[in-house]
Amino acid sequence: TQALLAEAGIAADRDPRRPLDHGAWVPLRYLYPEVDVPVVQLSLDMGRDAAGQLELGRALAPLRDEDVLIIGSGSLTHNLRDVRMPQDAPPAPYVPAFQAWYAEHLAANDVPALLDWQARAPGAAQAHPHDDHLMPLYVALGAGGPQVTRLTDEISYGALAMDAYAFH
């Protein structure tokens, strides 16, 4: 992984002391409950915008040919100020609109629009006051192929769109 990033001009350091972040262990807990797969966690450089994260993903794309599963774990919307109880609370108005916009543009492989999400996606500022939970999507998009399958579009607590996509 580090060599692929270096070939793309992306610096990466190893830190064997760092434990898995919740963005890694939560999905792995459900996908591989027997803990029987090797895992390499990549922390994102949050100084990179969506285009930079897409570039990072493209650098990792050769791993597909080695049957490596790349998971970009975050959430499609993430505004904790709008979280409401119970878990199945009605969604905030911007959440379904933001979900629909992403579903449309991902299905069309409209990368220019996706990279300009902050200006084009409805409710972008509400959906992501900070973009750290959205940026893993761009790594997965870059690492995956141009075809996308939407696996789920669950909304939790009215503000957390937990959409899952497979890129192939």
CSV table of N, CA and C in Angstrom, one decimal, residues 28 49 60 66 74 100 103 114 120 123 128 130 135 138 142 144 159-160 162 165 168:
chain,number,residue,atom,x,y,z
A,28,LEU,N,-15.9,-4.0,9.9
A,28,LEU,CA,-15.2,-5.3,9.9
A,28,LEU,C,-15.8,-6.2,10.9
A,49,ASP,N,-8.8,17.6,-0.5
A,49,ASP,CA,-10.2,17.8,-0.8
A,49,ASP,C,-10.7,16.5,-1.5
A,60,LEU,N,-4.6,3.4,-5.2
A,60,LEU,CA,-4.8,2.1,-4.6
A,60,LEU,C,-5.5,1.1,-5.5
A,66,GLU,N,-5.5,-7.8,-6.9
A,66,GLU,CA,-5.0,-8.7,-5.9
A,66,GLU,C,-6.0,-9.2,-5.0
A,74,GLY,N,-17.6,5.8,6.3
A,74,GLY,CA,-17.9,7.1,6.8
A,74,GLY,C,-19.5,7.2,6.9
A,100,ALA,N,-30.4,11.5,-2.6
A,100,ALA,CA,-30.8,11.3,-4.0
A,100,ALA,C,-29.8,11.9,-5.0
A,103,ALA,N,-26.9,9.5,-5.2
A,103,ALA,CA,-27.2,8.3,-5.9
A,103,ALA,C,-27.3,8.6,-7.4
A,114,LEU,N,-19.5,15.4,-8.7
A,114,LEU,CA,-19.2,14.8,-7.4
A,114,LEU,C,-18.1,15.5,-6.7
A,120,ARG,N,-22.8,22.0,-5.5
A,120,ARG,CA,-23.9,21.5,-6.2
A,120,ARG,C,-24.9,20.6,-5.5
A,123,GLY,N,-28.3,20.9,0.2
A,123,GLY,CA,-28.1,20.8,1.6
A,123,GLY,C,-26.7,20.3,2.0
A,128,HIS,N,-22.9,18.0,5.8
A,128,HIS,CA,-21.5,17.8,6.3
A,128,HIS,C,-20.9,19.1,6.8
A,130,HIS,N,-18.6,19.3,8.6
A,130,HIS,CA,-17.1,18.9,8.4
A,130,HIS,C,-17.2,17.7,7.5
A,135,MET,N,-15.3,12.0,3.0
A,135,MET,CA,-14.2,11.8,2.1
A,135,MET,C,-13.8,10.3,1.9
A,138,TYR,N,-14.8,9.1,-1.6
A,138,TYR,CA,-14.0,9.4,-2.7
A,138,TYR,C,-12.8,8.5,-2.9
A,142,GLY,N,-12.4,6.3,-6.2
A,142,GLY,CA,-11.1,6.2,-7.0
A,142,GLY,C,-10.6,4.8,-7.1
A,144,GLY,N,-12.3,2.0,-6.9
A,144,GLY,CA,-13.2,1.1,-7.6
A,144,GLY,C,-13.4,1.4,-9.0
A,159,ALA,N,-30.6,12.1,10.8
A,159,ALA,CA,-29.6,12.9,10.2
A,159,ALA,C,-28.4,12.1,9.7
A,160,LEU,N,-28.3,10.8,9.9
A,160,LEU,CA,-27.2,10.0,9.6
A,160,LEU,C,-27.6,9.1,8.4
A,162,MET,N,-26.7,6.4,6.0
A,162,MET,CA,-25.7,5.3,6.1
A,162,MET,C,-25.7,4.6,4.7
A,165,TYR,N,-22.3,1.8,-1.0
A,165,TYR,CA,-22.1,1.6,-2.4
A,165,TYR,C,-21.0,0.6,-2.6
A,168,HIS,N,-17.4,-1.1,-8.9
A,168,HIS,CA,-16.8,-2.3,-9.6
A,168,HIS,C,-16.8,-1.9,-11.1
